[in-house]
């Protein structure tokens, strides 16, 4: 009897060990998830970073160095970010946490108060991730941490920057054929040219826009963003020059006219709206978006309602200290059309 009891105990221990190994293996390697946001379909999964102790690095003497608009209320900042995650999950979106998918570079996160703005670090196509090269010193090496997390999740890297002096903080994926790149204060032109040269082997065309070098235009989605395949918001005064690059040519274009020829109507936002990140929202699916409730003028909201657009509102208080939008906090991993 004692032998049987000892055998059963040993078997339970071994079974438990197998379960632990299985769970740790799943955490380490991810689940080789579906990925790609080439089409404006239903948002299926995202990667986020819940802010933590790294926010204590930001104080009254250095918040501008860290690219914050003011010192954040840490408790409120974290609470609002978690509330946003709950809204995502309540709409059927799988939320992956950055720290759960990073081992080797985990300690780096504690030194990165901007790592919560994951949208800026990568764009995920069906062919793989387009990694940014983040601007030093405040955002240096964020792409290193994100690269590890994406590899853990089973998402390959399609394009990244190796060496050189410069930076490139993001682009917009408009379709399987088209990428939108804005030359902002967070980009250097040689890196843009390198990116365009490399990516045209995978995509048919790149729309390039030169914008004023100012904080309010720091990323492409501060001046343009799609709501549906046939509808977008844009702040056109920031489009100082627009060119269309293909593998064999480069030509200047009128952006609004070019998009109209692609059957996309652009609703312009005002100067005040642009400064409130009116163009920086997260589509849940075509025609439905998550957005700050302070971003749009009443008239723009009414116009979108007439277009049949549904806005899922989020009221920010503490999150405004970071100078970013809900979109900035959201690295979209997978979209699929129904």
Coordinates of C-alpha atoms in Angstrom, one line a residue:
X1 CA 0.0 0.0 0.0
X2 CA 2.8 2.4 0.9
X3 CA 4.5 1.6 -2.4
X4 CA 1.3 2.5 -4.3
X5 CA 0.9 5.7 -2.4
X6 CA 4.5 6.7 -3.0
X7 CA 4.1 5.9 -6.7
X8 CA 1.0 8.0 -6.9
X9 CA 2.8 10.9 -5.2
X10 CA 5.7 10.6 -7.6
X11 CA 3.4 10.5 -10.6
X12 CA 1.5 13.7 -9.4
X13 CA 4.9 15.5 -9.0
X14 CA 6.0 14.4 -12.4
X15 CA 2.6 15.5 -13.9
X16 CA 2.9 18.8 -12.2
X17 CA 6.4 19.3 -13.5
X18 CA 5.2 18.5 -17.1
X19 CA 2.4 21.1 -16.7
X20 CA 4.8 23.7 -15.5
X21 CA 7.2 23.0 -18.3
X22 CA 4.4 23.2 -20.8
X23 CA 3.2 26.5 -19.4
X24 CA 6.6 28.0 -19.3
X25 CA 7.2 26.8 -22.8
X26 CA 4.1 28.5 -24.0
X27 CA 5.0 31.7 -22.4
X28 CA 8.5 31.7 -23.8
X29 CA 7.7 30.8 -27.4
X30 CA 4.2 32.4 -27.7
X31 CA 1.6 30.7 -29.7
X32 CA 2.8 31.6 -33.2
X33 CA -0.2 33.9 -33.4
X34 CA -2.0 35.1 -36.5
X35 CA -0.6 38.5 -37.5
X36 CA -0.9 41.2 -40.1
X37 CA -2.8 44.4 -40.3
X38 CA -2.7 45.0 -44.1
X39 CA -6.5 45.1 -44.4
X40 CA -8.8 47.3 -42.3
X41 CA -10.7 44.3 -40.8
X42 CA -11.7 43.5 -37.3
X43 CA -9.0 44.1 -34.7
X44 CA -8.1 40.6 -33.3
X45 CA -5.0 41.1 -31.1
X46 CA -2.7 43.8 -29.8
X47 CA 0.5 44.2 -27.8
X48 CA 0.5 46.6 -24.9
X49 CA 2.8 47.6 -22.0
X50 CA 1.1 48.4 -18.7
X51 CA 3.1 51.4 -17.4
X52 CA 5.1 50.7 -14.2
X53 CA 8.0 51.8 -12.1
X54 CA 9.8 53.3 -15.2
X55 CA 7.4 56.3 -14.9
X56 CA 9.2 57.3 -11.7
X57 CA 12.1 58.4 -13.9
X58 CA 10.0 61.3 -15.1
X59 CA 10.1 64.4 -12.8
X60 CA 9.8 68.2 -12.9
X61 CA 13.4 68.7 -14.0
X62 CA 13.5 66.2 -16.9
X63 CA 9.9 65.5 -18.2
X64 CA 10.7 67.3 -21.5
X65 CA 13.8 65.2 -22.0
X66 CA 11.6 62.2 -21.7
X67 CA 9.2 63.7 -24.2
X68 CA 6.3 64.1 -21.8
X69 CA 4.1 67.1 -21.7
X70 CA 4.2 67.1 -17.9
X71 CA 5.0 64.8 -15.0
X72 CA 2.5 62.0 -15.0
X73 CA 0.2 61.1 -12.1
X74 CA 1.5 57.5 -12.0
X75 CA -1.4 55.9 -10.2
X76 CA -3.9 57.6 -12.5
X77 CA -1.8 56.8 -15.6
X78 CA -1.7 53.1 -14.8
X79 CA -5.4 53.0 -13.9
X80 CA -6.4 54.6 -17.1
X81 CA -4.2 52.4 -19.2
X82 CA -5.7 49.3 -17.5
X83 CA -9.2 50.7 -18.1
X84 CA -8.4 51.0 -21.8
X85 CA -7.2 47.4 -21.9
X86 CA -10.5 46.3 -20.3
X87 CA -12.3 48.1 -23.1
X88 CA -10.2 46.3 -25.7
X89 CA -10.9 43.0 -24.2
X90 CA -14.6 43.7 -23.8
X91 CA -14.7 44.2 -27.6
X92 CA -13.2 40.8 -28.2
X93 CA -9.6 41.8 -28.7
X94 CA -6.8 39.6 -27.4
X95 CA -4.4 41.7 -25.3
X96 CA -0.8 40.5 -25.0
X97 CA 1.4 42.1 -22.4
X98 CA 5.0 43.2 -23.4
X99 CA 6.7 42.1 -20.2
X100 CA 5.2 38.6 -20.5
X101 CA 7.0 38.1 -23.7
X102 CA 10.4 39.5 -22.9
X103 CA 13.1 37.7 -20.9
X104 CA 16.6 38.7 -22.1
X105 CA 15.9 42.4 -22.3
X106 CA 13.4 42.7 -19.4
X107 CA 15.6 45.0 -17.3
X108 CA 15.7 47.5 -20.1
X109 CA 12.0 48.2 -19.7
X110 CA 12.6 49.8 -16.3
X111 CA 14.7 52.5 -18.0
X112 CA 12.1 53.3 -20.7
X113 CA 9.3 55.5 -19.6
X114 CA 8.1 55.8 -23.3
X115 CA 7.9 52.1 -24.0
X116 CA 4.1 52.2 -23.3
X117 CA 3.8 54.0 -26.6
X118 CA 4.3 50.7 -28.5
X119 CA 2.6 51.8 -31.7
X120 CA 5.6 53.9 -32.6
X121 CA 8.0 50.9 -32.5
X122 CA 6.6 48.6 -35.2
X123 CA 4.0 48.0 -37.8
X124 CA 2.8 44.5 -38.4
X125 CA 2.1 43.3 -41.9
X126 CA 1.3 39.7 -43.0
X127 CA 4.9 39.4 -44.2
X128 CA 6.3 40.4 -40.9
X129 CA 7.1 43.4 -38.7
X130 CA 8.5 46.7 -39.9
X131 CA 10.6 47.7 -36.9
X132 CA 11.4 51.4 -36.2
X133 CA 14.7 52.8 -35.1
X134 CA 13.7 55.0 -32.1
X135 CA 15.0 58.5 -31.5
X136 CA 17.8 58.7 -28.9
X137 CA 18.3 59.4 -26.1
X138 CA 14.7 59.2 -24.7
X139 CA 13.5 56.3 -26.8
X140 CA 16.8 54.6 -27.6
X141 CA 16.7 50.8 -28.0
X142 CA 12.9 50.4 -27.5
X143 CA 12.8 48.5 -30.7
X144 CA 15.2 45.9 -29.2
X145 CA 12.7 45.1 -26.5
X146 CA 9.8 45.0 -29.0
X147 CA 11.8 42.8 -31.4
X148 CA 12.2 40.2 -28.7
X149 CA 8.5 40.2 -27.8
X150 CA 7.5 39.8 -31.4
X151 CA 9.9 36.9 -31.9
X152 CA 8.5 35.3 -28.8
X153 CA 5.0 35.6 -30.2
X154 CA 6.2 34.1 -33.5
X155 CA 6.1 37.2 -35.6
X156 CA 9.0 37.5 -38.0
X157 CA 10.9 40.7 -38.7
X158 CA 10.5 41.9 -42.3
X159 CA 12.5 45.1 -42.1
X160 CA 14.8 46.7 -39.5
X161 CA 17.6 49.3 -39.4
X162 CA 21.1 48.1 -38.7
X163 CA 23.6 50.7 -37.7
X164 CA 23.9 54.3 -39.0
X165 CA 23.1 57.6 -37.4
X166 CA 19.5 58.4 -37.5
X167 CA 16.0 57.4 -36.5
X168 CA 12.7 56.3 -38.0
X169 CA 9.6 56.2 -35.7
X170 CA 6.9 54.4 -37.7
X171 CA 4.8 54.4 -40.8
X172 CA 1.2 53.5 -41.7
X173 CA 0.2 50.4 -43.5
X174 CA -2.7 51.3 -45.9
X175 CA -3.1 48.1 -47.7
X176 CA -1.2 45.0 -49.0
X177 CA 0.3 47.3 -51.7
X178 CA 0.7 50.7 -50.1
X179 CA 2.7 52.2 -47.2
X180 CA 2.4 55.8 -45.9
X181 CA 5.6 57.5 -44.6
X182 CA 5.7 60.9 -43.0
X183 CA 9.0 62.8 -42.7
X184 CA 8.5 64.2 -39.2
X185 CA 10.8 65.3 -36.3
X186 CA 11.1 61.7 -35.3
X187 CA 12.5 60.6 -38.7
X188 CA 15.7 61.3 -40.6
X189 CA 15.6 61.5 -44.3
X190 CA 18.5 59.0 -45.1
X191 CA 16.7 56.4 -43.0
X192 CA 13.4 57.2 -44.9
X193 CA 15.2 56.6 -48.2
X194 CA 16.7 53.4 -46.9
X195 CA 13.3 52.2 -45.8
X196 CA 11.6 53.1 -49.1
X197 CA 14.4 51.4 -51.1
X198 CA 14.1 48.2 -49.0
X199 CA 10.4 48.0 -48.6
X200 CA 9.6 48.5 -52.3
X201 CA 10.7 44.9 -52.8
X202 CA 7.7 43.9 -50.7
X203 CA 5.1 46.6 -51.5
X204 CA 4.1 48.3 -54.7
X205 CA 4.1 51.9 -53.6
X206 CA 5.1 54.3 -50.8
X207 CA 3.4 57.6 -50.2
X208 CA 5.9 60.0 -48.8
X209 CA 4.8 63.2 -47.0
X210 CA 7.1 65.9 -45.7
X211 CA 5.7 67.6 -42.6
X212 CA 6.8 70.5 -40.4
X213 CA 9.5 69.5 -37.9
X214 CA 7.4 70.1 -34.7
X215 CA 6.2 67.9 -31.8
X216 CA 2.6 68.1 -32.8
X217 CA 3.5 66.3 -36.1
X218 CA 5.8 63.7 -34.5
X219 CA 4.3 60.6 -36.1
X220 CA 2.4 59.8 -39.3
X221 CA -0.9 59.3 -37.6
X222 CA -0.9 62.9 -36.3
X223 CA -1.7 64.0 -39.8
X224 CA -3.6 61.1 -41.4
X225 CA -5.6 58.0 -40.4
X226 CA -8.2 55.7 -42.0
X227 CA -11.6 55.1 -40.5
X228 CA -12.8 52.9 -43.4
X229 CA -11.3 52.0 -46.7
X230 CA -13.2 54.8 -48.2
X231 CA -13.0 57.4 -45.4
X232 CA -10.2 59.1 -43.5
X233 CA -9.3 62.1 -41.3
X234 CA -6.4 64.3 -42.3
X235 CA -4.8 67.6 -41.4
X236 CA -3.8 68.6 -44.9
X237 CA -2.0 71.9 -44.0
X238 CA 0.9 69.7 -42.6
X239 CA 1.4 68.1 -46.1
X240 CA 4.3 70.3 -47.3
X241 CA 5.2 67.9 -50.1
X242 CA 3.8 64.6 -51.1
X243 CA 5.5 62.1 -53.4
X244 CA 4.6 58.7 -54.7
X245 CA 7.5 56.2 -54.8
X246 CA 7.4 53.0 -56.8
X247 CA 10.2 50.6 -57.7
X248 CA 10.9 52.5 -61.0
X249 CA 9.7 56.1 -60.3
X250 CA 9.1 59.0 -58.0
X251 CA 6.5 61.7 -58.7
X252 CA 4.9 64.5 -56.8
X253 CA 1.2 64.1 -56.2
X254 CA -1.7 66.0 -54.7
X255 CA -2.5 63.8 -51.7
X256 CA -6.2 64.5 -51.5
X257 CA -6.7 64.1 -55.2
X258 CA -4.6 60.9 -55.2
X259 CA -6.7 59.3 -52.4
X260 CA -10.0 60.4 -54.0
X261 CA -8.8 58.5 -57.2
X262 CA -8.5 55.5 -54.9
X263 CA -12.1 56.1 -53.7
X264 CA -11.2 57.5 -50.3
X265 CA -12.9 60.6 -49.1
X266 CA -10.9 62.7 -46.7
X267 CA -12.6 64.7 -43.9
X268 CA -10.3 67.6 -42.9
X269 CA -9.7 68.4 -39.2
X270 CA -9.1 71.8 -37.8
X271 CA -5.8 73.1 -36.4
X272 CA -7.2 72.8 -32.9
X273 CA -8.4 69.3 -33.5
X274 CA -5.0 68.2 -34.9
X275 CA -3.3 69.5 -31.8
X276 CA -5.7 67.3 -29.8
X277 CA -4.6 64.2 -31.8
X278 CA -7.8 64.1 -33.8
X279 CA -6.2 61.8 -36.4
X280 CA -4.7 59.4 -33.9
X281 CA -7.4 56.8 -33.1
X282 CA -7.7 53.0 -33.2
X283 CA -10.1 51.4 -35.6
X284 CA -11.9 48.4 -34.0
X285 CA -13.2 47.5 -37.4
X286 CA -14.1 49.4 -40.6
X287 CA -16.3 52.3 -39.5
X288 CA -15.9 51.9 -35.7
X289 CA -13.1 53.6 -33.8
X290 CA -11.7 54.0 -30.2
X291 CA -10.9 57.6 -29.6
X292 CA -10.4 60.2 -26.9
X293 CA -13.6 62.0 -26.3
X294 CA -11.8 65.4 -26.2
X295 CA -10.1 65.0 -29.7
X296 CA -12.8 66.1 -32.1
X297 CA -14.9 69.2 -32.5
X298 CA -18.6 68.7 -32.2
X299 CA -19.2 69.5 -35.9
X300 CA -16.6 66.8 -36.9
X301 CA -18.3 64.3 -34.7
X302 CA -21.7 65.1 -36.3
X303 CA -20.2 64.7 -39.7
X304 CA -18.8 61.3 -38.8
X305 CA -22.1 60.3 -37.4
X306 CA -23.8 61.2 -40.7
X307 CA -21.2 58.9 -42.4
X308 CA -22.3 56.1 -40.1
X309 CA -19.1 56.1 -38.1
X310 CA -19.4 54.8 -34.5
X311 CA -17.0 56.2 -31.9
X312 CA -16.2 54.2 -28.8
X313 CA -15.2 57.1 -26.5
X314 CA -12.5 57.1 -23.8
X315 CA -12.0 60.0 -21.5
X316 CA -8.3 60.7 -20.7
X317 CA -7.0 62.6 -17.7
X318 CA -3.6 61.2 -16.5
X319 CA -2.7 59.7 -19.9
X320 CA -2.6 63.2 -21.5
X321 CA 0.7 63.8 -19.6
X322 CA 2.5 61.5 -22.1
X323 CA 1.4 63.5 -25.1
X324 CA 0.1 60.4 -26.8
X325 CA -3.2 58.9 -27.9
X326 CA -4.9 55.6 -27.4
X327 CA -3.3 54.6 -30.7
X328 CA 0.1 55.3 -29.4
X329 CA -0.5 52.8 -26.6
X330 CA -1.6 50.1 -29.0
X331 CA 0.7 47.9 -31.2
X332 CA -1.9 46.3 -33.4
X333 CA -0.9 42.7 -34.2
X334 CA -3.7 41.2 -36.3
X335 CA -6.7 42.4 -38.2
X336 CA -9.0 40.1 -40.2
X337 CA -12.0 40.9 -42.4
X338 CA -15.1 38.9 -41.4

